[in-house]
mmCIF file of C-alpha atoms and ligand atoms in Angstrom:
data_model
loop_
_atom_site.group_PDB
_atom_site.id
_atom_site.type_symbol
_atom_site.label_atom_id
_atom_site.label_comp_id
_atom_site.label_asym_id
_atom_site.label_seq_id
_atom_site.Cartn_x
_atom_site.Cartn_y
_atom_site.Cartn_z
ATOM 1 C CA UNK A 1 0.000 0.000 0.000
ATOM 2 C CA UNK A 2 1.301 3.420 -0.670
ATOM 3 C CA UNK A 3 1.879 5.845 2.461
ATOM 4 C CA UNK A 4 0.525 8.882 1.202
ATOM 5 C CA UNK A 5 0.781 9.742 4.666
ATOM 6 C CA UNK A 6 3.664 8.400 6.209
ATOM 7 C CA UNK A 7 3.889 5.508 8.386
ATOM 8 C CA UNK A 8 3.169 6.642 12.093
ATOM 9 C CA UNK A 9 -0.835 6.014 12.766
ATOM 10 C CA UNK A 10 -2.673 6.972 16.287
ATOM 11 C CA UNK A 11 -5.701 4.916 16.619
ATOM 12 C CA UNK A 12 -8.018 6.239 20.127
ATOM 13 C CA UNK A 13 -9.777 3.470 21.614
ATOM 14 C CA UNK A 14 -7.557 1.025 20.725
ATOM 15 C CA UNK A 15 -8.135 -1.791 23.843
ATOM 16 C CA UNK A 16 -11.131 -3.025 21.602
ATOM 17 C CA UNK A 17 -13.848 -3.652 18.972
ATOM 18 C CA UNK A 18 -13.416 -0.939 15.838
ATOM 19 C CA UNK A 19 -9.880 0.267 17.557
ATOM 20 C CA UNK A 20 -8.270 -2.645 18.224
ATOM 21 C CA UNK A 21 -8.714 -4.318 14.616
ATOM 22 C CA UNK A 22 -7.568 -0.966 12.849
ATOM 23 C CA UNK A 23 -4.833 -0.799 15.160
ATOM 24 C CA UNK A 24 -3.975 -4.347 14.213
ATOM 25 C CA UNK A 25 -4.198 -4.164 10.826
ATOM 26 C CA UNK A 26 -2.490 -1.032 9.618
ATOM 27 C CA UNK A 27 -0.009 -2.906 12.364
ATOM 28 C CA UNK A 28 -0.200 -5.735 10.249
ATOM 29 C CA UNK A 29 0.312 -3.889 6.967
ATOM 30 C CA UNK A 30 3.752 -2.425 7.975
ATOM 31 C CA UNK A 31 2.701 0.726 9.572
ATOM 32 C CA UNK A 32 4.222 2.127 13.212
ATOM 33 C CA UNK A 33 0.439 2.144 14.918
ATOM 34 C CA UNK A 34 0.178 4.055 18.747
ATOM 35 C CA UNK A 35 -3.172 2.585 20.014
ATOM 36 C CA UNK A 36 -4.660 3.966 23.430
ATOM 37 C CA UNK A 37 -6.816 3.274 26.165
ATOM 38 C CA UNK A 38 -7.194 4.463 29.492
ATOM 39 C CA UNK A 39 -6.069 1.196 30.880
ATOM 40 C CA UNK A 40 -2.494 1.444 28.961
ATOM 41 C CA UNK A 41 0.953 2.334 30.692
ATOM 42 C CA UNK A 42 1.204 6.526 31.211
ATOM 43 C CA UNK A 43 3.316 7.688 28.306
ATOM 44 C CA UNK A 44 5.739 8.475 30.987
ATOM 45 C CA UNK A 45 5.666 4.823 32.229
ATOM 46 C CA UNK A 46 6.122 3.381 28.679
ATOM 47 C CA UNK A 47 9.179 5.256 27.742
ATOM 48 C CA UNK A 48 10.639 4.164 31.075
ATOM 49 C CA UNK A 49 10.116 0.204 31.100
ATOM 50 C CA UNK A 50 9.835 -0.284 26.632
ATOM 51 C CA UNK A 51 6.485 -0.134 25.436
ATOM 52 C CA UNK A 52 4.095 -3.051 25.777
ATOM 53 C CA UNK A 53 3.072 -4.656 22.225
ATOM 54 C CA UNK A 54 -0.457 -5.164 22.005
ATOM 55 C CA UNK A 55 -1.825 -7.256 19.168
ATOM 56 C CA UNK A 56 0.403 -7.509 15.544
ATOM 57 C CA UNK A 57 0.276 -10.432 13.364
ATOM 58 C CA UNK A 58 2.363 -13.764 12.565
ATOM 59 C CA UNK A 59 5.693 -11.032 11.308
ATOM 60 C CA UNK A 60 5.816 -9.478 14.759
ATOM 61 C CA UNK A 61 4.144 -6.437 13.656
ATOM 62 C CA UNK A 62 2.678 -4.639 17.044
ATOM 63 C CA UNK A 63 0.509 -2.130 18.385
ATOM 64 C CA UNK A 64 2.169 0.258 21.015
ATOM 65 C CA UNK A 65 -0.420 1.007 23.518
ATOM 66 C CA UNK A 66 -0.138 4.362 25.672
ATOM 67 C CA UNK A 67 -2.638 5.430 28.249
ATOM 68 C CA UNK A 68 -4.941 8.458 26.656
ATOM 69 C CA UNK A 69 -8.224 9.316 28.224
ATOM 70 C CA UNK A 70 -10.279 11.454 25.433
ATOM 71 C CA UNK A 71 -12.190 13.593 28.427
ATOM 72 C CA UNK A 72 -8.523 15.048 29.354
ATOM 73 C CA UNK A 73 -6.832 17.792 27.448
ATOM 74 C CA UNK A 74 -3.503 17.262 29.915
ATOM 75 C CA UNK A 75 -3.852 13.032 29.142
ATOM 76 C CA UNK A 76 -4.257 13.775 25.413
ATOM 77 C CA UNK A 77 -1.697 16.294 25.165
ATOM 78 C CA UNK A 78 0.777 13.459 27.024
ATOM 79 C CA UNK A 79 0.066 10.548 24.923
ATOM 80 C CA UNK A 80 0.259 12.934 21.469
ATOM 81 C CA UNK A 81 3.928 14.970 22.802
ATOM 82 C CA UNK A 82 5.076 10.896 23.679
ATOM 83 C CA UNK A 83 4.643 10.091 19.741
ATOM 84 C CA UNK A 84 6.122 13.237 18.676
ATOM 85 C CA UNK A 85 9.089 13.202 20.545
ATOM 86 C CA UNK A 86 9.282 9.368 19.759
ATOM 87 C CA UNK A 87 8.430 9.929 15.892
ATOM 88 C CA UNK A 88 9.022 13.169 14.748
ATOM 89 C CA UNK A 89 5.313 13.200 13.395
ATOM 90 C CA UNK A 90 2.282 11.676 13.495
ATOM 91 C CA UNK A 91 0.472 10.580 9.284
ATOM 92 C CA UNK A 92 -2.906 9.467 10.281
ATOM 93 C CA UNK A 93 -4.947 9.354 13.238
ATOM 94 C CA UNK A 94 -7.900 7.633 13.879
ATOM 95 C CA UNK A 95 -10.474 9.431 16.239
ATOM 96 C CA UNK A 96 -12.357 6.200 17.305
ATOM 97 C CA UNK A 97 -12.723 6.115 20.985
ATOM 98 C CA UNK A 98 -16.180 6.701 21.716
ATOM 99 C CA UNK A 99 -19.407 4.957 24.237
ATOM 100 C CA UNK A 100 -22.483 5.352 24.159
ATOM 101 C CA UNK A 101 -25.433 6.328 26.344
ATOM 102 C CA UNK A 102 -28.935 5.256 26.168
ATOM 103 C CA UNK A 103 -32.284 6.416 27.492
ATOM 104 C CA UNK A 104 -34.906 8.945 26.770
ATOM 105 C CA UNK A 105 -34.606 12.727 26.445
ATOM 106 C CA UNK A 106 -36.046 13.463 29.000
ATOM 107 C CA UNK A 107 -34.519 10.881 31.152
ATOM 108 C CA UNK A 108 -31.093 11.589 30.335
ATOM 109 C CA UNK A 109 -29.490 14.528 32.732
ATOM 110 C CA UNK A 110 -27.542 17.033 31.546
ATOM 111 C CA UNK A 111 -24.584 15.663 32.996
ATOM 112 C CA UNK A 112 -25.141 12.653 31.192
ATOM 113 C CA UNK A 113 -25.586 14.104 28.113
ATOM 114 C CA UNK A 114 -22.439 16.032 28.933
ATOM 115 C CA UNK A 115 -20.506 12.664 29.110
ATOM 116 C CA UNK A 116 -21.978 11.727 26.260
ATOM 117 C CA UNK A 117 -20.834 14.749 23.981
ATOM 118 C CA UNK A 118 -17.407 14.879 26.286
ATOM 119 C CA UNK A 119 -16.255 11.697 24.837
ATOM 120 C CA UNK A 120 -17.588 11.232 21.371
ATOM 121 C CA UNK A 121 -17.109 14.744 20.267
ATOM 122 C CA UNK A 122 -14.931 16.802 22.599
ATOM 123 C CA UNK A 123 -12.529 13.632 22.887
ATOM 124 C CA UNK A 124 -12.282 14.075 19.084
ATOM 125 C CA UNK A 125 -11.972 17.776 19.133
ATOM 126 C CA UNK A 126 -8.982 17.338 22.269
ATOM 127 C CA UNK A 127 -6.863 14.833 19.852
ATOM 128 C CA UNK A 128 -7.489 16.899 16.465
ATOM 129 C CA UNK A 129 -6.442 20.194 18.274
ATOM 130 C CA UNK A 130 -3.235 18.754 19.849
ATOM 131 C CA UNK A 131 -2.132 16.844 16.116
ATOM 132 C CA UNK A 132 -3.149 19.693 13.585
ATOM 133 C CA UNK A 133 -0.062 21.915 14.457
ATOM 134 C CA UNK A 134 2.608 18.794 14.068
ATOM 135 C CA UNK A 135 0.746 17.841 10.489
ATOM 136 C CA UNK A 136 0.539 21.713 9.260
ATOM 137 C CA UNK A 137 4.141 21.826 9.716
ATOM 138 C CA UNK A 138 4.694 18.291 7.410
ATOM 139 C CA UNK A 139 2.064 19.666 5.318
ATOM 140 C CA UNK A 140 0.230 16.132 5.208
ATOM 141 C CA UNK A 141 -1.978 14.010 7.226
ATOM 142 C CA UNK A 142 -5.327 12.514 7.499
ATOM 143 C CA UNK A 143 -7.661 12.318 10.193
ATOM 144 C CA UNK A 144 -10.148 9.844 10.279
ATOM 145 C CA UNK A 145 -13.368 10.373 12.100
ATOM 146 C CA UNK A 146 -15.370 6.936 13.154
ATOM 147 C CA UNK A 147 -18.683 8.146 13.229
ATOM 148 C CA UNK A 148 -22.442 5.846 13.222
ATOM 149 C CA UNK A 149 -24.726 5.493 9.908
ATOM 150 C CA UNK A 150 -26.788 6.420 13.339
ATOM 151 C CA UNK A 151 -25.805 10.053 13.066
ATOM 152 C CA UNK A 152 -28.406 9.902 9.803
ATOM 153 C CA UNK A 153 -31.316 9.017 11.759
ATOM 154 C CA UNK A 154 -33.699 9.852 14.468
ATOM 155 C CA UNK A 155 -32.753 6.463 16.554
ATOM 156 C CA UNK A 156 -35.016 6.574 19.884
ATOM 157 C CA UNK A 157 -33.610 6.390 22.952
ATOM 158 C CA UNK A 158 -29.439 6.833 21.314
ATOM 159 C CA UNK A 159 -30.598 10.853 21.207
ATOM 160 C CA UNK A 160 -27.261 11.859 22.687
ATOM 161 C CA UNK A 161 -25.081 8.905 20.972
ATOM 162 C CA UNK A 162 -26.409 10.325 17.399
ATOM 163 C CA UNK A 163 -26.547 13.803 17.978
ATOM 164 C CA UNK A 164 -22.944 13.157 19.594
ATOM 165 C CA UNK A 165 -21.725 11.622 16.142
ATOM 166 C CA UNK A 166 -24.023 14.130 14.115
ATOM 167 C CA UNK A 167 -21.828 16.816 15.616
ATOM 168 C CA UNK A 168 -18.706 15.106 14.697
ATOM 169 C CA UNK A 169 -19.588 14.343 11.229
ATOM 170 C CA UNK A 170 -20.497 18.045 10.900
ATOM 171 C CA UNK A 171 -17.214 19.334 12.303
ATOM 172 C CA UNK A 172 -15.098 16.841 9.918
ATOM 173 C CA UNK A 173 -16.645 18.452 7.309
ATOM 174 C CA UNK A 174 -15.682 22.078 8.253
ATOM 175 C CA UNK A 175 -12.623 20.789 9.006
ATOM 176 C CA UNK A 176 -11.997 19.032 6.332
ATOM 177 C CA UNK A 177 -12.837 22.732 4.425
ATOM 178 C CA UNK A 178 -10.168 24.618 6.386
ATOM 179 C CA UNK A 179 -7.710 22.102 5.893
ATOM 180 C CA UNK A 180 -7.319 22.028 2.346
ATOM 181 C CA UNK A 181 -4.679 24.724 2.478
ATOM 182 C CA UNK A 182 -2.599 22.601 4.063
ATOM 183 C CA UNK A 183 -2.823 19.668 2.171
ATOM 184 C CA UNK A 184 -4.377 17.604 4.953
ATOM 185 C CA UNK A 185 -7.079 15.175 4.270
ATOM 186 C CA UNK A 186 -10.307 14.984 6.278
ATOM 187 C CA UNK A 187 -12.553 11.373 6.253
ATOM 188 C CA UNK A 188 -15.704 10.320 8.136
ATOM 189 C CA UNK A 189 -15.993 6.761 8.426
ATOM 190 C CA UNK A 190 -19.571 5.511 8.836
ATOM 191 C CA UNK A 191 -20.088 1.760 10.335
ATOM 192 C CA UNK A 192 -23.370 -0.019 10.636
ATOM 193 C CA UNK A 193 -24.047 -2.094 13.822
ATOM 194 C CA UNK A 194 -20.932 -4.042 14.474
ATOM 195 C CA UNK A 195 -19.755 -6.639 16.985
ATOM 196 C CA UNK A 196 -17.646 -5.171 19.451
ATOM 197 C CA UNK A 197 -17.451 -4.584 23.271
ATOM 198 C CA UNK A 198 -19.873 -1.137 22.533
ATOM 199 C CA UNK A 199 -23.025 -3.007 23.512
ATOM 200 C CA UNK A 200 -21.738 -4.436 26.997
ATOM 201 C CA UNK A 201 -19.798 -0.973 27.711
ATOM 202 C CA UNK A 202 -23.227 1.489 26.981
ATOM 203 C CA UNK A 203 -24.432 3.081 29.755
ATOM 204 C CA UNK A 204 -28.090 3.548 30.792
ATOM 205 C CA UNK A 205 -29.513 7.326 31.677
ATOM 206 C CA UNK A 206 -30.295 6.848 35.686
ATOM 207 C CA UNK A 207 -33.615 8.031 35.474
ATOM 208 C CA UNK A 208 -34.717 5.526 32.747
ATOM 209 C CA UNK A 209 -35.498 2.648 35.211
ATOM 210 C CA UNK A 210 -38.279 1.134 36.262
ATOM 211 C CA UNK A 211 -40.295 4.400 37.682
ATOM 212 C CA UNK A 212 -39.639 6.188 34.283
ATOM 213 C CA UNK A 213 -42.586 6.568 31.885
ATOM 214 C CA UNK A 214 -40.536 5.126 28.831
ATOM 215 C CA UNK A 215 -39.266 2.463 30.592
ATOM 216 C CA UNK A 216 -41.217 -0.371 28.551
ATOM 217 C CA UNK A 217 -40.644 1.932 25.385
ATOM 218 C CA UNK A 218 -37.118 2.137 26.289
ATOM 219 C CA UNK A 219 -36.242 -1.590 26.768
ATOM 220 C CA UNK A 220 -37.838 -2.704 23.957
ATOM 221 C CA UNK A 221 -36.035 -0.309 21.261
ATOM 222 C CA UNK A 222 -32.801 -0.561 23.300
ATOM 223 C CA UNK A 223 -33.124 -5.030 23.138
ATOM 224 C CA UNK A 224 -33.617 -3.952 19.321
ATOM 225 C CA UNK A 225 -30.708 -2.070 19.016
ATOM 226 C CA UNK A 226 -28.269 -5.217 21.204
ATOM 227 C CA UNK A 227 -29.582 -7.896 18.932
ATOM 228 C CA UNK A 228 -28.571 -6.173 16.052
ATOM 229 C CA UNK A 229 -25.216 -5.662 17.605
ATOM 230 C CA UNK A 230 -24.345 -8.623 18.579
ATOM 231 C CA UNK A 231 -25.806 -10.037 14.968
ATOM 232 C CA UNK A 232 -23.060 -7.607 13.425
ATOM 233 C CA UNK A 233 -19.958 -7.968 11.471
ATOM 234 C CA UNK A 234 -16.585 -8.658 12.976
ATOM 235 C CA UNK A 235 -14.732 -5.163 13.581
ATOM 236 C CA UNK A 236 -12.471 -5.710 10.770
ATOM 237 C CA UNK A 237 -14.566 -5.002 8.186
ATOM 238 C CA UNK A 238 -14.062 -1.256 9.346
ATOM 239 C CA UNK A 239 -10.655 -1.840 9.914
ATOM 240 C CA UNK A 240 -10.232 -2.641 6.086
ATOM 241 C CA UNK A 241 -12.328 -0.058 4.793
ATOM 242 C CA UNK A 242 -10.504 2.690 6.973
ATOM 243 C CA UNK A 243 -7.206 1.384 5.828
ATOM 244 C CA UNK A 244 -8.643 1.567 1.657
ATOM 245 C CA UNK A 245 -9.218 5.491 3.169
ATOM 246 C CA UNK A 246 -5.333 5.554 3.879
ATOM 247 C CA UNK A 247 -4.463 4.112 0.668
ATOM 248 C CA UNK A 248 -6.132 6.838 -0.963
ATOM 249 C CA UNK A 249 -3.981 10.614 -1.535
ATOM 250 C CA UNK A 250 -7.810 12.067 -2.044
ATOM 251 C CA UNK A 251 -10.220 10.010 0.234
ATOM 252 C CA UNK A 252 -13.791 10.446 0.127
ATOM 253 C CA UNK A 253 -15.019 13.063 2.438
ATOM 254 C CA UNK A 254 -17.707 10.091 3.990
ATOM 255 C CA UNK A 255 -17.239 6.207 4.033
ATOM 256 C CA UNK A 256 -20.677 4.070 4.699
ATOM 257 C CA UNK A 257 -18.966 0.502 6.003
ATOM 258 C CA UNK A 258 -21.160 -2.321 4.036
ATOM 259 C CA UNK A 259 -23.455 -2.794 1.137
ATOM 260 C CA UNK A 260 -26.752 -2.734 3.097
ATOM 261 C CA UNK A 261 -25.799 0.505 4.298
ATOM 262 C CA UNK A 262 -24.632 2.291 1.825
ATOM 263 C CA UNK A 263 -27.444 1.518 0.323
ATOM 264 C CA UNK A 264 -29.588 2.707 3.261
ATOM 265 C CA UNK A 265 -27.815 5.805 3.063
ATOM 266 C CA UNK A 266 -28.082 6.738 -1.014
ATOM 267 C CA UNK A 267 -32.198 5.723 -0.694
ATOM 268 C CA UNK A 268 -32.567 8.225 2.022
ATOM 269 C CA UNK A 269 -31.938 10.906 0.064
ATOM 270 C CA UNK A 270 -35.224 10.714 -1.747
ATOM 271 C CA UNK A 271 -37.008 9.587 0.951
ATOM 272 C CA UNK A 272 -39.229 12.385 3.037
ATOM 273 C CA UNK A 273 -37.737 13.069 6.400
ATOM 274 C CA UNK A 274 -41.243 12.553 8.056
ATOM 275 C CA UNK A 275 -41.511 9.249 5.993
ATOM 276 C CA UNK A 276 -38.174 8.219 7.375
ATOM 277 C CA UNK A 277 -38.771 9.077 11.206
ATOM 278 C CA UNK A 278 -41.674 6.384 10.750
ATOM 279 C CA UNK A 279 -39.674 3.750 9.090
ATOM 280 C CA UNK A 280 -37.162 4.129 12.391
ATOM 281 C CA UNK A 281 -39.796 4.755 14.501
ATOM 282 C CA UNK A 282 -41.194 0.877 13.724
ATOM 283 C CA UNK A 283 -38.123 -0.545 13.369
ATOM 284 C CA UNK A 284 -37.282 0.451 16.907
ATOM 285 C CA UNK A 285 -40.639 -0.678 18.474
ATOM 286 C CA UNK A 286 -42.177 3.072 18.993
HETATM 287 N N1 NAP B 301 -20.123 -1.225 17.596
HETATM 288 C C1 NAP B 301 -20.967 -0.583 16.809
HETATM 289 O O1 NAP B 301 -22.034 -1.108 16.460
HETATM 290 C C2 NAP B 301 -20.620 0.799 16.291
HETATM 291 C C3 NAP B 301 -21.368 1.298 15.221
HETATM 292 C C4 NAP B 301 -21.061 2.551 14.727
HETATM 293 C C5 NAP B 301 -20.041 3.287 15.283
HETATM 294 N N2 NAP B 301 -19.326 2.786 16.331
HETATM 295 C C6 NAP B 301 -18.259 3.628 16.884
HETATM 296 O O2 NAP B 301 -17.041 2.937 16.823
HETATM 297 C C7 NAP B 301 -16.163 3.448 17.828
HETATM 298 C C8 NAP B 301 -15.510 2.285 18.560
HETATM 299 O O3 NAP B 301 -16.503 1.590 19.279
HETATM 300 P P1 NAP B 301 -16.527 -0.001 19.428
HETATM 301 O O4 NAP B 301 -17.786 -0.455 18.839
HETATM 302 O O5 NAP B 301 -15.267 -0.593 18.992
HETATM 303 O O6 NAP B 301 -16.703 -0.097 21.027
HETATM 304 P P2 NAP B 301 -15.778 -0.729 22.185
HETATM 305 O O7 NAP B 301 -15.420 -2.122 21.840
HETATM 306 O O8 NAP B 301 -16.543 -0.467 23.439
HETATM 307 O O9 NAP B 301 -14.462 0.157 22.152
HETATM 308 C C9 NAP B 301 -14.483 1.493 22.586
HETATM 309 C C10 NAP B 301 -13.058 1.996 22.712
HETATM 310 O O10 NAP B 301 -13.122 3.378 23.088
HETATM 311 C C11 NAP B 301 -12.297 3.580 24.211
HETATM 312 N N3 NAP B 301 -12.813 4.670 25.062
HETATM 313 C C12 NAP B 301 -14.041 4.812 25.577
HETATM 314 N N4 NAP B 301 -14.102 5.946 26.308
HETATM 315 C C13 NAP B 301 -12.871 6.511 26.238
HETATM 316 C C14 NAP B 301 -12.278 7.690 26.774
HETATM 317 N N5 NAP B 301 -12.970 8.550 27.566
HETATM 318 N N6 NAP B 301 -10.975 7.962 26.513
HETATM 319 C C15 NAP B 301 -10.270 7.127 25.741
HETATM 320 N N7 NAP B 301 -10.746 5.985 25.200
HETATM 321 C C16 NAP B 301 -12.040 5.697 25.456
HETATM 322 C C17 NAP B 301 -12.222 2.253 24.937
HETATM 323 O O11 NAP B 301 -10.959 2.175 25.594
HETATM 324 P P3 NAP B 301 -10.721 2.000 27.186
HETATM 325 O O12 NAP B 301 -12.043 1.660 27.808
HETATM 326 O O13 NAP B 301 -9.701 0.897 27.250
HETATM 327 O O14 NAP B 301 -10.191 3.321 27.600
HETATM 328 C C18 NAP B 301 -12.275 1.261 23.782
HETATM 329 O O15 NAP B 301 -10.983 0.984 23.312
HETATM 330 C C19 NAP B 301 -16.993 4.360 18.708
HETATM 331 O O16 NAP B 301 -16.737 5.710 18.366
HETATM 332 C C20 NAP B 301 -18.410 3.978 18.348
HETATM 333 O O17 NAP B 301 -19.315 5.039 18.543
HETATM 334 C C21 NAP B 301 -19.587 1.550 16.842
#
């Protein structure tokens, strides 16, 4: 594969599911991949005792894993200055560390919500504000944003999770705008439901138990939603179509992972948004 980009990748979230099989395959494909969790060695720590290897394939290829926790500007800024002074640069990062929260509107309390957005979007904003100034001054890069095909529609009880990935997909796209001068490259990356640690690891809004008035509601669309998790693809489907996005010097500004959805995604645009609240509506039990 050619390295438009270089060969140093960051993947967030890289202790499982969507992170973990990107991490190990652009590992896998020759590439020097940082993954991080919030469980990994300090940066610090690493340096100090050689850095773990997480992952890699049969050639020894491996995934160094640093502690980064998205909801801290001082842990991001650590984990990004370790690569840099370790690299000289950083080619690609993959914003992919997200959760998600489920529960009604009005269930969900602000400070919820505020977790919500903290992660999935802020986290995303924290690691693309620490790398821009290190890729301006190589004059390349791409930063890949893993969003949902849920930030396209009105899923009940996910209101925070798709507004959260809404927002993101939004930003990448203004970003993606202002970067141009700079020769950096900008890429959303949509997956479908997939099979990953995301359904055991979503939290629940504390007022949605039993005593909430969308309980039943709630349960029912949110069983929905865990089937169809759990019935998803393996993690490295996204894993290979985010590393066709790095094989590309002009990637598409949005990538839909699998057929079904993409083709969800090119009928909705001729179908009427009220029309297509209903269709979610019933296939979400509401
Ligand atoms: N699974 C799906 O059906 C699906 C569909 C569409 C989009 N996505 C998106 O794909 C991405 C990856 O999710 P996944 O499905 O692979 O879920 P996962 O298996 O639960 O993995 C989530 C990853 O995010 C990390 N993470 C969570 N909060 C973090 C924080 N505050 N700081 C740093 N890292 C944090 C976790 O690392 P630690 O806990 O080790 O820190 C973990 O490595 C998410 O953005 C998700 O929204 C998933």
């Amino acid at each position: 594969m050619k390295k438009h980009y270089g060969n140093v990748v960051l993947v967030t979230g890289a202790s499982s599911g969507i992170g973990k099989s990107c991490a190990e395959y652009l590992a896998g494909l020759g590439f020097r991949v940082y993954g991080t969790s919030r469980k990994a060695p300090e940066p610090r720590e690493a340096a100090a005792h050689g850095v773990d290897g997480n992952g890699g394939d049969a050639a020894g290829n491996t995934v160094t894993m640093i502690r980064m926790d998205v909801c801290s500007e001082e842990s991001v800024k650590a984990a990004v200055d370790y690569i840099i002074d370790r690299e000289g640069g950083i080619g690609i990062v993959i914003n992919n560390a997200g959760m998600g929260i489920a529960g009604s509107v009005e269930d969900t309390s602000t400070e919820e919500a505020m977790l919500q957005f903290d992660t999935n979007f802020f986290g995303v904003h924290r690691v693309i504000r620490q790398v821009l100034p290190h890729m301006r001054k190589k004059g390349r890069g791409l930063i890949v944003n893993i969003s949902s095909v849920g930030a396209l529609f009105p899923i009940p009880f996910q209101s925070m999770y798709v507004a959260s990935k809404a927002a993101v997909e939004l930003m990448s796209g203004s970003l993606r705008n202002e970067l141009r001068q700079f020769g950096i490259k900008v890429c959303v990356v949509e997956p479908g439901d997939t099979k990953t640690g995301f359904t055991g690891n979503r939290l629940f809004a504390e007022a949605g138990g039993e005593s909430s008035a969308y309980y039943q509601k709630s349960r029912e669309s949110i069983a929905v939603m865990e089937r169809d998790e759990m019935n998803g693809p393996d993690p490295i489907v996204v894993a290979k179509a985010v590393a066709r996005a790095i094989g590309r010097k002009n990637p598409p500004a949005f990538i839909t992972v699998g057929m079904g959805y993409k083709l969800l995604v090119f009928l909705r645009r001729f179908v009427p948004r009220s029309l297509e609240s209903f269709v979610v509506a019933r296939m979400y039990k509401c």
